[in-house]
mmCIF file of C-alpha atoms and ligand atoms in Angstrom:
data_model
loop_
_atom_site.group_PDB
_atom_site.id
_atom_site.type_symbol
_atom_site.label_atom_id
_atom_site.label_comp_id
_atom_site.label_asym_id
_atom_site.label_seq_id
_atom_site.Cartn_x
_atom_site.Cartn_y
_atom_site.Cartn_z
ATOM 1 C CA MET A 1399 -96.415 -129.964 -18.895
ATOM 2 C CA VAL A 1400 -97.716 -126.520 -17.667
ATOM 3 C CA ARG A 1401 -95.750 -126.205 -14.694
ATOM 4 C CA ASN A 1402 -92.605 -126.816 -17.140
ATOM 5 C CA ARG A 1403 -93.159 -123.771 -19.006
ATOM 6 C CA VAL A 1404 -94.242 -121.808 -16.362
ATOM 7 C CA TRP A 1405 -90.375 -123.326 -14.857
ATOM 8 C CA LYS A 1406 -88.885 -122.174 -18.900
ATOM 9 C CA TRP A 1407 -90.679 -118.931 -18.600
ATOM 10 C CA VAL A 1408 -89.401 -117.737 -15.039
ATOM 11 C CA GLY A 1409 -85.858 -118.963 -16.018
ATOM 12 C CA PHE A 1410 -85.878 -117.055 -19.210
ATOM 13 C CA GLY A 1411 -86.871 -113.798 -16.513
ATOM 14 C CA LEU A 1412 -84.405 -114.389 -14.018
ATOM 15 C CA GLY A 1413 -81.849 -114.342 -16.828
ATOM 16 C CA GLY A 1414 -82.579 -111.622 -18.224
ATOM 17 C CA ILE A 1415 -82.420 -109.762 -14.558
ATOM 18 C CA ALA A 1416 -78.950 -111.527 -14.139
ATOM 19 C CA VAL A 1417 -77.645 -110.169 -17.739
ATOM 20 C CA LEU A 1418 -79.015 -106.400 -16.889
ATOM 21 C CA ALA A 1419 -77.725 -106.477 -13.136
ATOM 22 C CA VAL A 1420 -74.303 -107.880 -15.224
ATOM 23 C CA SER A 1421 -74.331 -104.902 -18.051
ATOM 24 C CA ALA A 1422 -75.573 -101.898 -15.245
ATOM 25 C CA LEU A 1423 -72.329 -103.395 -13.005
ATOM 26 C CA ALA A 1424 -70.772 -103.093 -16.636
ATOM 27 C CA VAL A 1425 -71.690 -99.510 -17.318
ATOM 28 C CA PHE A 1426 -70.922 -98.046 -13.434
ATOM 29 C CA TYR A 1427 -67.588 -100.209 -13.526
ATOM 30 C CA PHE A 1428 -66.878 -98.439 -16.607
ATOM 31 C CA ALA A 1429 -68.197 -94.717 -15.883
ATOM 32 C CA SER A 1430 -66.069 -94.864 -12.473
ATOM 33 C CA GLN A 1431 -63.168 -96.232 -13.915
ATOM 34 C CA ALA A 1432 -63.231 -93.337 -16.612
ATOM 35 C CA ILE A 1433 -63.232 -90.792 -14.052
ATOM 36 C CA ILE A 1434 -60.242 -92.457 -12.374
ATOM 37 C CA ALA A 1435 -57.985 -93.793 -15.194
ATOM 38 C CA ARG A 1436 -59.191 -89.895 -17.456
ATOM 39 C CA HIS A 1437 -54.686 -89.544 -18.629
ATOM 40 C CA TYR A 1438 -54.071 -85.798 -18.953
ATOM 41 C CA GLU A 1439 -51.274 -84.156 -20.858
ATOM 42 C CA SER A 1440 -48.201 -83.927 -18.230
ATOM 43 C CA PRO A 1441 -46.860 -80.507 -18.842
ATOM 44 C CA ALA A 1442 -42.983 -80.226 -18.615
ATOM 45 C CA SER A 1443 -40.999 -79.588 -15.426
ATOM 46 C CA ASN A 1444 -37.410 -78.475 -15.692
ATOM 47 C CA LEU A 1445 -37.004 -79.501 -11.663
ATOM 48 C CA ARG A 1446 -33.722 -80.639 -10.094
ATOM 49 C CA ALA A 1447 -32.949 -80.638 -6.734
ATOM 50 C CA ALA A 1448 -29.935 -79.329 -5.359
ATOM 51 C CA ASN A 1449 -28.322 -81.752 -3.711
ATOM 52 C CA ASP A 1450 -26.954 -79.979 -0.708
ATOM 53 C CA LEU A 1451 -27.696 -79.928 2.936
ATOM 54 C CA ALA A 1452 -29.018 -76.217 3.169
ATOM 55 C CA ALA A 1453 -31.719 -77.294 0.142
ATOM 56 C CA ALA A 1454 -32.410 -79.654 2.069
ATOM 57 C CA ALA A 1455 -33.256 -77.875 5.442
ATOM 58 C CA ARG A 1456 -35.565 -75.220 3.784
ATOM 59 C CA GLY A 1457 -37.146 -78.016 2.367
ATOM 60 C CA ARG A 1458 -38.016 -79.696 5.799
ATOM 61 C CA HIS A 1459 -39.620 -76.341 7.233
ATOM 62 C CA PHE A 1460 -41.557 -76.057 3.267
ATOM 63 C CA ALA A 1461 -42.702 -79.219 4.155
ATOM 64 C CA THR A 1462 -43.911 -78.394 7.840
ATOM 65 C CA VAL A 1463 -46.008 -75.176 6.438
ATOM 66 C CA PHE A 1464 -47.211 -77.418 3.442
ATOM 67 C CA GLY A 1465 -48.454 -79.691 5.376
ATOM 68 C CA CYS A 1466 -47.102 -82.500 3.586
ATOM 69 C CA ALA A 1467 -45.399 -83.770 7.182
ATOM 70 C CA ASP A 1468 -48.989 -83.773 8.676
ATOM 71 C CA CYS A 1469 -50.779 -85.851 6.100
ATOM 72 C CA HIS A 1470 -47.576 -88.022 5.254
ATOM 73 C CA ARG A 1471 -46.409 -88.014 9.345
ATOM 74 C CA HIS A 1472 -43.331 -86.536 10.578
ATOM 75 C CA ASN A 1473 -41.132 -88.856 8.972
ATOM 76 C CA LEU A 1474 -42.587 -88.484 5.530
ATOM 77 C CA GLN A 1475 -42.807 -92.164 5.288
ATOM 78 C CA GLY A 1476 -46.933 -91.665 4.960
ATOM 79 C CA GLY A 1477 -49.823 -93.379 6.612
ATOM 80 C CA PHE A 1478 -53.645 -93.876 6.882
ATOM 81 C CA ILE A 1479 -55.603 -90.766 7.571
ATOM 82 C CA PRO A 1480 -59.350 -91.573 9.552
ATOM 83 C CA ASP A 1481 -60.347 -88.466 7.924
ATOM 84 C CA PHE A 1482 -60.228 -89.076 4.994
ATOM 85 C CA GLY A 1483 -60.337 -92.928 4.980
ATOM 86 C CA ILE A 1484 -57.757 -93.675 3.033
ATOM 87 C CA SER A 1485 -53.858 -93.754 3.016
ATOM 88 C CA SER A 1486 -50.915 -91.315 2.060
ATOM 89 C CA ARG A 1487 -48.039 -92.120 0.473
ATOM 90 C CA ASN A 1488 -44.386 -93.303 2.224
ATOM 91 C CA LEU A 1489 -42.589 -90.313 0.539
ATOM 92 C CA THR A 1490 -38.954 -91.826 1.479
ATOM 93 C CA ARG A 1491 -40.048 -94.998 -0.218
ATOM 94 C CA LEU A 1492 -41.519 -93.184 -3.645
ATOM 95 C CA ALA A 1493 -38.243 -91.653 -3.919
ATOM 96 C CA ALA A 1494 -36.514 -94.383 -5.680
ATOM 97 C CA LYS A 1495 -38.850 -95.050 -8.016
ATOM 98 C CA PHE A 1496 -39.878 -91.361 -8.553
ATOM 99 C CA SER A 1497 -37.665 -88.888 -11.304
ATOM 100 C CA ASP A 1498 -37.337 -85.079 -9.663
ATOM 101 C CA ARG A 1499 -39.972 -83.949 -12.086
ATOM 102 C CA ASP A 1500 -42.169 -87.176 -11.404
ATOM 103 C CA PHE A 1501 -42.221 -85.497 -7.728
ATOM 104 C CA ASP A 1502 -42.797 -81.878 -9.715
ATOM 105 C CA ARG A 1503 -45.432 -83.337 -11.227
ATOM 106 C CA ALA A 1504 -47.512 -85.392 -8.767
ATOM 107 C CA VAL A 1505 -47.267 -81.955 -5.906
ATOM 108 C CA ARG A 1506 -47.321 -79.217 -8.407
ATOM 109 C CA TYR A 1507 -49.753 -80.654 -11.032
ATOM 110 C CA GLY A 1508 -51.904 -83.565 -9.179
ATOM 111 C CA LEU A 1509 -50.776 -85.968 -11.776
ATOM 112 C CA ARG A 1510 -48.932 -89.687 -11.367
ATOM 113 C CA PRO A 1511 -46.439 -90.557 -13.523
ATOM 114 C CA GLU A 1512 -48.594 -92.371 -16.022
ATOM 115 C CA GLY A 1513 -50.871 -89.080 -16.653
ATOM 116 C CA THR A 1514 -53.790 -90.059 -14.067
ATOM 117 C CA SER A 1515 -54.850 -86.902 -11.527
ATOM 118 C CA VAL A 1516 -54.285 -87.850 -7.346
ATOM 119 C CA SER A 1517 -57.037 -88.292 -5.325
ATOM 120 C CA GLU A 1518 -58.465 -85.181 -3.741
ATOM 121 C CA TYR A 1519 -56.928 -85.794 -0.670
ATOM 122 C CA MET A 1520 -53.981 -85.157 -2.455
ATOM 123 C CA PRO A 1521 -53.601 -81.069 -2.415
ATOM 124 C CA SER A 1522 -51.702 -80.121 -5.695
ATOM 125 C CA ASP A 1523 -54.887 -77.805 -7.378
ATOM 126 C CA SER A 1524 -53.492 -75.478 -3.818
ATOM 127 C CA PHE A 1525 -49.575 -76.904 -4.546
ATOM 128 C CA GLN A 1526 -49.922 -75.380 -7.629
ATOM 129 C CA TYR A 1527 -48.681 -72.239 -6.595
ATOM 130 C CA VAL A 1528 -45.540 -73.520 -4.622
ATOM 131 C CA ALA A 1529 -42.218 -71.317 -5.692
ATOM 132 C CA ASP A 1530 -40.455 -72.805 -8.710
ATOM 133 C CA SER A 1531 -37.472 -72.326 -5.462
ATOM 134 C CA ASP A 1532 -39.578 -73.622 -2.833
ATOM 135 C CA MET A 1533 -40.263 -76.725 -4.401
ATOM 136 C CA ASP A 1534 -36.311 -77.342 -5.465
ATOM 137 C CA ASP A 1535 -35.813 -77.728 -1.459
ATOM 138 C CA ILE A 1536 -38.877 -80.009 -1.074
ATOM 139 C CA VAL A 1537 -37.636 -82.453 -3.383
ATOM 140 C CA ALA A 1538 -33.879 -81.747 -1.765
ATOM 141 C CA TYR A 1539 -35.495 -82.123 0.969
ATOM 142 C CA LEU A 1540 -37.528 -85.842 0.048
ATOM 143 C CA ARG A 1541 -33.696 -86.995 -1.564
ATOM 144 C CA SER A 1542 -32.092 -86.409 1.813
ATOM 145 C CA LEU A 1543 -34.647 -88.748 3.032
ATOM 146 C CA LYS A 1544 -33.549 -92.162 4.583
ATOM 147 C CA PRO A 1545 -35.497 -94.793 2.516
ATOM 148 C CA ALA A 1546 -37.695 -96.443 5.753
ATOM 149 C CA GLY A 1547 -41.091 -97.897 6.313
ATOM 150 C CA GLU A 1548 -43.425 -99.589 4.315
ATOM 151 C CA ASP A 1549 -44.625 -98.590 1.300
ATOM 152 C CA ILE A 1550 -47.875 -97.453 0.799
ATOM 153 C CA ALA A 1551 -49.279 -98.441 -2.779
ATOM 154 C CA PHE A 1552 -51.683 -95.074 -4.471
ATOM 155 C CA PRO A 1553 -55.456 -95.619 -3.132
ATOM 156 C CA THR A 1554 -57.720 -97.928 -5.036
ATOM 157 C CA TYR A 1555 -61.144 -97.308 -5.274
ATOM 158 C CA GLY A 1556 -64.251 -99.249 -3.906
ATOM 159 C CA PHE A 1557 -67.571 -99.576 -4.598
ATOM 160 C CA GLN A 1558 -68.890 -96.883 -2.316
ATOM 161 C CA ALA A 1559 -66.403 -94.161 -3.288
ATOM 162 C CA ARG A 1560 -67.626 -95.310 -7.290
ATOM 163 C CA ILE A 1561 -70.754 -94.626 -6.532
ATOM 164 C CA ALA A 1562 -69.590 -91.073 -4.949
ATOM 165 C CA LEU A 1563 -67.038 -90.167 -7.925
ATOM 166 C CA LEU A 1564 -70.069 -90.886 -10.208
ATOM 167 C CA LYS A 1565 -72.666 -88.704 -7.848
ATOM 168 C CA GLY A 1566 -69.781 -86.062 -7.659
ATOM 169 C CA ASP A 1567 -70.188 -86.324 -4.072
ATOM 170 C CA ALA A 1568 -66.315 -86.961 -4.359
ATOM 171 C CA HIS A 1569 -63.479 -86.092 -6.855
ATOM 172 C CA MET A 1570 -60.063 -86.885 -8.316
ATOM 173 C CA ASP A 1571 -57.707 -83.556 -7.555
ATOM 174 C CA ARG A 1572 -57.783 -82.858 -10.840
ATOM 175 C CA PHE A 1573 -61.099 -81.243 -10.719
ATOM 176 C CA TRP A 1574 -60.624 -78.883 -8.321
ATOM 177 C CA PHE A 1575 -57.627 -77.586 -10.365
ATOM 178 C CA SER A 1576 -60.431 -75.700 -12.526
ATOM 179 C CA TRP A 1577 -61.732 -74.259 -9.621
ATOM 180 C CA GLN A 1578 -58.562 -73.015 -8.219
ATOM 181 C CA LYS A 1579 -58.028 -69.462 -9.704
ATOM 182 C CA PRO A 1580 -55.019 -66.838 -8.801
ATOM 183 C CA ALA A 1581 -55.140 -64.920 -6.106
ATOM 184 C CA MET A 1582 -56.015 -61.008 -6.542
ATOM 185 C CA ASP A 1583 -52.144 -59.752 -7.034
ATOM 186 C CA LEU A 1584 -50.994 -56.442 -5.637
ATOM 187 C CA GLY A 1585 -47.772 -55.853 -7.524
ATOM 188 C CA PRO A 1586 -44.001 -56.869 -6.208
ATOM 189 C CA ARG A 1587 -43.762 -55.512 -2.742
ATOM 190 C CA TYR A 1588 -46.964 -58.522 -2.085
ATOM 191 C CA ALA A 1589 -46.019 -61.175 -4.009
ATOM 192 C CA ARG A 1590 -44.377 -63.037 -1.707
ATOM 193 C CA GLY A 1591 -47.250 -63.495 0.726
ATOM 194 C CA ARG A 1592 -50.005 -63.614 -2.122
ATOM 195 C CA GLN A 1593 -47.891 -66.739 -3.394
ATOM 196 C CA LEU A 1594 -47.934 -68.414 0.212
ATOM 197 C CA ALA A 1595 -50.975 -67.536 1.277
ATOM 198 C CA MET A 1596 -52.194 -69.166 -2.410
ATOM 199 C CA ALA A 1597 -49.784 -72.214 -1.672
ATOM 200 C CA ALA A 1598 -51.005 -72.933 2.338
ATOM 201 C CA CYS A 1599 -53.881 -71.621 2.969
ATOM 202 C CA GLY A 1600 -55.962 -72.461 -0.712
ATOM 203 C CA GLU A 1601 -56.352 -76.118 0.164
ATOM 204 C CA CYS A 1602 -59.508 -74.896 1.999
ATOM 205 C CA HIS A 1603 -59.982 -71.280 1.849
ATOM 206 C CA MET A 1604 -59.153 -71.758 -2.236
ATOM 207 C CA THR A 1605 -56.346 -70.649 -3.910
ATOM 208 C CA ALA A 1606 -58.220 -67.044 -4.804
ATOM 209 C CA LEU A 1607 -58.811 -66.575 -0.612
ATOM 210 C CA THR A 1608 -62.543 -66.227 -0.961
ATOM 211 C CA GLY A 1609 -63.812 -69.281 1.332
ATOM 212 C CA ALA A 1610 -64.430 -72.752 0.247
ATOM 213 C CA PRO A 1611 -68.094 -73.098 -2.115
ATOM 214 C CA ALA A 1612 -70.905 -74.612 -0.790
ATOM 215 C CA LEU A 1613 -70.122 -77.882 -2.250
ATOM 216 C CA VAL A 1614 -67.355 -78.125 0.234
ATOM 217 C CA PRO A 1615 -69.249 -79.965 3.579
ATOM 218 C CA PRO A 1616 -68.872 -77.317 6.650
ATOM 219 C CA PRO A 1617 -67.204 -76.740 9.056
ATOM 220 C CA ARG A 1618 -66.300 -73.785 5.646
ATOM 221 C CA PRO A 1619 -63.335 -71.636 5.734
ATOM 222 C CA PRO A 1620 -64.368 -67.871 4.908
ATOM 223 C CA ASP A 1621 -63.389 -65.462 2.309
ATOM 224 C CA LEU A 1622 -59.995 -64.425 3.813
ATOM 225 C CA SER A 1623 -60.636 -60.905 3.275
ATOM 226 C CA LEU A 1624 -61.792 -61.189 7.220
ATOM 227 C CA VAL A 1625 -57.603 -60.304 8.193
ATOM 228 C CA ALA A 1626 -57.762 -57.100 7.508
ATOM 229 C CA SER A 1627 -60.252 -56.272 10.755
ATOM 230 C CA TYR A 1628 -57.518 -58.260 12.744
ATOM 231 C CA GLN A 1629 -54.772 -56.981 14.761
ATOM 232 C CA ARG A 1630 -51.622 -57.499 13.463
ATOM 233 C CA ALA A 1631 -50.501 -59.509 16.352
ATOM 234 C CA ASP A 1632 -53.914 -61.194 16.483
ATOM 235 C CA PHE A 1633 -52.467 -62.978 13.048
ATOM 236 C CA ILE A 1634 -49.317 -63.837 14.789
ATOM 237 C CA ARG A 1635 -51.263 -65.609 17.130
ATOM 238 C CA LEU A 1636 -53.920 -67.638 15.476
ATOM 239 C CA MET A 1637 -50.585 -68.572 13.090
ATOM 240 C CA ARG A 1638 -48.360 -69.745 15.925
ATOM 241 C CA THR A 1639 -50.952 -70.628 18.676
ATOM 242 C CA GLY A 1640 -54.333 -71.600 16.442
ATOM 243 C CA LYS A 1641 -55.898 -69.384 18.831
ATOM 244 C CA ALA A 1642 -58.791 -67.307 16.850
ATOM 245 C CA ALA A 1643 -58.981 -63.271 17.552
ATOM 246 C CA GLY A 1644 -60.820 -63.133 20.933
ATOM 247 C CA ASN A 1645 -59.299 -65.861 22.915
ATOM 248 C CA ARG A 1646 -61.297 -68.662 20.538
ATOM 249 C CA GLU A 1647 -60.139 -71.743 19.781
ATOM 250 C CA LEU A 1648 -61.247 -73.052 16.064
ATOM 251 C CA PRO A 1649 -62.550 -75.874 14.934
ATOM 252 C CA LEU A 1650 -60.516 -76.896 12.151
ATOM 253 C CA MET A 1651 -58.437 -73.837 11.459
ATOM 254 C CA SER A 1652 -56.322 -74.255 14.922
ATOM 255 C CA ALA A 1653 -55.657 -77.514 14.698
ATOM 256 C CA ALA A 1654 -54.113 -76.337 10.769
ATOM 257 C CA ALA A 1655 -52.091 -73.852 12.273
ATOM 258 C CA ARG A 1656 -50.329 -75.341 15.601
ATOM 259 C CA ALA A 1657 -49.113 -78.339 12.958
ATOM 260 C CA ARG A 1658 -48.627 -76.412 9.799
ATOM 261 C CA PHE A 1659 -48.439 -72.624 10.230
ATOM 262 C CA SER A 1660 -46.809 -72.180 13.840
ATOM 263 C CA HIS A 1661 -43.338 -73.153 11.641
ATOM 264 C CA PHE A 1662 -43.801 -70.197 9.536
ATOM 265 C CA THR A 1663 -40.888 -68.202 9.778
ATOM 266 C CA ASP A 1664 -41.592 -64.470 11.769
ATOM 267 C CA PRO A 1665 -41.105 -62.392 7.928
ATOM 268 C CA GLU A 1666 -43.325 -64.810 6.280
ATOM 269 C CA ILE A 1667 -46.038 -64.567 9.232
ATOM 270 C CA GLY A 1668 -45.424 -61.260 8.243
ATOM 271 C CA ALA A 1669 -45.695 -61.309 4.638
ATOM 272 C CA LEU A 1670 -49.194 -63.619 4.656
ATOM 273 C CA TYR A 1671 -50.602 -60.386 7.154
ATOM 274 C CA ASP A 1672 -49.597 -57.415 4.941
ATOM 275 C CA TYR A 1673 -50.813 -59.109 1.705
ATOM 276 C CA LEU A 1674 -54.256 -60.306 3.245
ATOM 277 C CA THR A 1675 -55.217 -57.122 4.840
ATOM 278 C CA ALA A 1676 -53.850 -54.878 1.598
ATOM 279 C CA ARG A 1677 -56.427 -57.407 -0.399
ATOM 280 C CA GLY A 1678 -58.848 -57.497 2.922
ATOM 281 C CA ARG A 1679 -58.827 -53.082 2.403
ATOM 282 C CA LYS A 1680 -59.003 -53.968 -1.175
ATOM 283 C CA LEU A 1681 -62.058 -55.912 -1.254
ATOM 284 C CA THR A 1682 -63.791 -54.072 1.503
ATOM 285 C CA GLY A 1683 -63.095 -50.724 0.641
ATOM 286 C CA ALA A 1684 -62.140 -50.242 4.392
ATOM 287 C CA SER A 1685 -58.626 -47.543 4.766
ATOM 288 C CA ARG A 1686 -56.970 -48.680 8.182
HETATM 289 C C1 HEC B 2907 -54.239 -82.638 3.195
HETATM 290 C C2 HEC B 2907 -53.335 -83.594 3.171
HETATM 291 C C3 HEC B 2907 -52.007 -83.993 2.462
HETATM 292 C C4 HEC B 2907 -51.187 -82.827 1.995
HETATM 293 C C5 HEC B 2907 -51.139 -81.574 2.897
HETATM 294 C C6 HEC B 2907 -49.642 -83.467 1.577
HETATM 295 N N1 HEC B 2907 -50.304 -84.794 1.138
HETATM 296 FE FE1 HEC B 2907 -49.501 -85.848 -0.603
HETATM 297 N N2 HEC B 2907 -50.750 -87.125 -0.344
HETATM 298 C C7 HEC B 2907 -51.511 -87.012 0.227
HETATM 299 C C8 HEC B 2907 -52.308 -88.506 0.111
HETATM 300 C C9 HEC B 2907 -53.892 -87.936 0.567
HETATM 301 C C10 HEC B 2907 -52.129 -89.249 -1.120
HETATM 302 C C11 HEC B 2907 -52.759 -90.391 -1.436
HETATM 303 C C12 HEC B 2907 -53.101 -90.525 -2.530
HETATM 304 C C13 HEC B 2907 -52.998 -90.507 -4.408
HETATM 305 O O1 HEC B 2907 -51.962 -90.585 -3.996
HETATM 306 O O2 HEC B 2907 -53.769 -90.193 -4.884
HETATM 307 C C14 HEC B 2907 -50.449 -88.729 -1.257
HETATM 308 C C15 HEC B 2907 -50.147 -88.977 -2.465
HETATM 309 C C16 HEC B 2907 -48.886 -87.638 -2.990
HETATM 310 C C17 HEC B 2907 -47.727 -88.219 -3.137
HETATM 311 C C18 HEC B 2907 -47.914 -89.521 -4.553
HETATM 312 C C19 HEC B 2907 -48.360 -88.906 -5.712
HETATM 313 C C20 HEC B 2907 -48.674 -90.177 -6.035
HETATM 314 O O3 HEC B 2907 -47.894 -90.907 -7.997
HETATM 315 O O4 HEC B 2907 -49.435 -91.869 -6.258
HETATM 316 C C21 HEC B 2907 -46.247 -87.605 -3.516
HETATM 317 C C22 HEC B 2907 -45.423 -87.099 -4.312
HETATM 318 C C23 HEC B 2907 -47.031 -86.841 -2.366
HETATM 319 N N3 HEC B 2907 -48.441 -86.637 -1.978
HETATM 320 C C24 HEC B 2907 -46.308 -85.736 -1.774
HETATM 321 C C25 HEC B 2907 -46.613 -84.301 -1.130
HETATM 322 C C26 HEC B 2907 -45.894 -83.549 -0.732
HETATM 323 C C27 HEC B 2907 -44.645 -83.131 -0.958
HETATM 324 C C28 HEC B 2907 -46.756 -82.872 -0.013
HETATM 325 C C29 HEC B 2907 -45.806 -81.128 0.874
HETATM 326 C C30 HEC B 2907 -45.860 -80.237 0.178
HETATM 327 C C31 HEC B 2907 -48.312 -83.213 0.317
HETATM 328 N N4 HEC B 2907 -47.816 -84.941 -0.346
HETATM 329 C C32 HEC B 2907 -48.832 -82.237 0.630
HETATM 330 C C33 HEC B 2907 -52.245 -86.457 0.979
HETATM 331 C C34 HEC B 2907 -51.886 -85.221 1.368
HETATM 332 C C1 HEC B 2908 -57.068 -77.661 6.424
HETATM 333 C C2 HEC B 2908 -57.493 -76.448 6.177
HETATM 334 C C3 HEC B 2908 -57.417 -74.959 6.230
HETATM 335 C C4 HEC B 2908 -56.010 -74.941 6.074
HETATM 336 C C5 HEC B 2908 -54.905 -74.756 5.482
HETATM 337 C C6 HEC B 2908 -56.043 -73.566 6.226
HETATM 338 N N1 HEC B 2908 -57.606 -72.711 6.914
HETATM 339 FE FE1 HEC B 2908 -57.937 -71.179 8.072
HETATM 340 N N2 HEC B 2908 -60.201 -71.823 8.299
HETATM 341 C C7 HEC B 2908 -60.039 -72.924 8.495
HETATM 342 C C8 HEC B 2908 -61.714 -73.391 8.647
HETATM 343 C C9 HEC B 2908 -62.420 -74.703 8.417
HETATM 344 C C10 HEC B 2908 -61.686 -72.150 8.925
HETATM 345 C C11 HEC B 2908 -63.426 -71.804 10.123
HETATM 346 C C12 HEC B 2908 -63.046 -72.342 10.643
HETATM 347 C C13 HEC B 2908 -63.278 -73.327 11.337
HETATM 348 O O1 HEC B 2908 -63.884 -74.200 11.011
HETATM 349 O O2 HEC B 2908 -62.272 -73.794 11.710
HETATM 350 C C14 HEC B 2908 -60.574 -71.172 9.304
HETATM 351 C C15 HEC B 2908 -60.684 -69.781 9.592
HETATM 352 C C16 HEC B 2908 -59.938 -69.367 9.736
HETATM 353 C C17 HEC B 2908 -59.640 -67.919 9.465
HETATM 354 C C18 HEC B 2908 -61.121 -66.855 10.440
HETATM 355 C C19 HEC B 2908 -60.492 -66.755 12.227
HETATM 356 C C20 HEC B 2908 -61.519 -66.374 12.509
HETATM 357 O O3 HEC B 2908 -61.502 -65.301 12.943
HETATM 358 O O4 HEC B 2908 -62.640 -66.696 12.896
HETATM 359 C C21 HEC B 2908 -58.618 -66.943 9.384
HETATM 360 C C22 HEC B 2908 -58.271 -65.830 9.219
HETATM 361 C C23 HEC B 2908 -57.492 -68.311 8.695
HETATM 362 N N3 HEC B 2908 -58.935 -69.413 8.370
HETATM 363 C C24 HEC B 2908 -56.702 -68.211 7.971
HETATM 364 C C25 HEC B 2908 -55.759 -68.741 7.397
HETATM 365 C C26 HEC B 2908 -54.314 -68.868 6.486
HETATM 366 C C27 HEC B 2908 -53.964 -67.317 6.690
HETATM 367 C C28 HEC B 2908 -53.578 -69.698 6.305
HETATM 368 C C29 HEC B 2908 -52.737 -70.197 5.597
HETATM 369 C C30 HEC B 2908 -52.023 -69.824 5.922
HETATM 370 C C31 HEC B 2908 -55.581 -70.633 6.803
HETATM 371 N N4 HEC B 2908 -56.056 -69.816 7.437
HETATM 372 C C32 HEC B 2908 -55.101 -72.397 6.201
HETATM 373 C C33 HEC B 2908 -59.651 -73.922 7.081
HETATM 374 C C34 HEC B 2908 -58.090 -73.861 6.971
#
């Protein structure tokens, strides 16, 4: 008799624990889902890509220097990125589903067509500063590609990824929009260099070019005012070969330069150097 009663209470206890566990899981799921499925106001986009070869050729250039061809692979068919643990998408396949404006919203606003944020590994928070005409060219290039390779769906979030989102160790890309500020404006003479720096360097150095905040794990990109201490020839060498002043190989920057920035044109590197040194001198008060 007594034994039966004990088992009854053990049963109630276990049932209670099960109910608690299920409720905790439900709270965990809904809290993380609220971050993942949060809707953002979709901005109007007027982008309509030109349908000509010259635009597509320019777009191919920008897809290289802005790193689309790095993360989405040289053929833009996407693939698994081991450093991130997720896959980039097949842009040649996406072209059948995405309007020009969908592409614009994904790249410059970090929003999927239904209004949720892309993952933080797609650096739209920095691409928000890609110039209208450069964005036109990029979409013209995407439209010129033949659909090929496997379609890749957008990433889903497993248990650990959801824990990281809830703990604030990981974010959706829209989170970073509130951290990204425009870089110092030095007028029209420096406009192109400033805008290229925000769009191409802002992913790691922040669009204000002030360097990554402490919440980004090392190696930490510095404030780009240090370019003021670079000779022009040394800066060109860093962009073209990845070797920093003093012939140093850098843990991350060197590879980024070789994959992306070595493809900048001479005038683009010149514009970057002019702007970054002018900004650096202004900030450090130097008068070189
Ligand atoms: C640092 C790596 C990286 C770079 C650089 C990058 N992407 Fe992505 N991109 C990703 C990853 C990873 C995804 C998949 C994540 C997601 O969709 O949430 C993605 C997703 C996308 C999507 C799909 C968004 C959606 O609605 O699912 C488009 C479109 C896209 N990228 C275009 C571009 C273009 C164009 C460029 C260059 C201007 C570019 N990407 C540069 C990593 C990158
Ligand atoms: C993918 C991330 C990434 C991008 C994009 C990036 N950088 Fe860097 N950069 C770094 C990191 C990280 C460092 C610190 C050194 C290291 O660990 O590689 C760095 C260091 C530097 C340095 C210091 C070199 C020295 O003398 O020590 C300069 C200058 C620099 N970056 C310029 C640029 C410019 C200009 C751009 C844009 C055209 C750019 N970076 C884009 C990640 C990046």
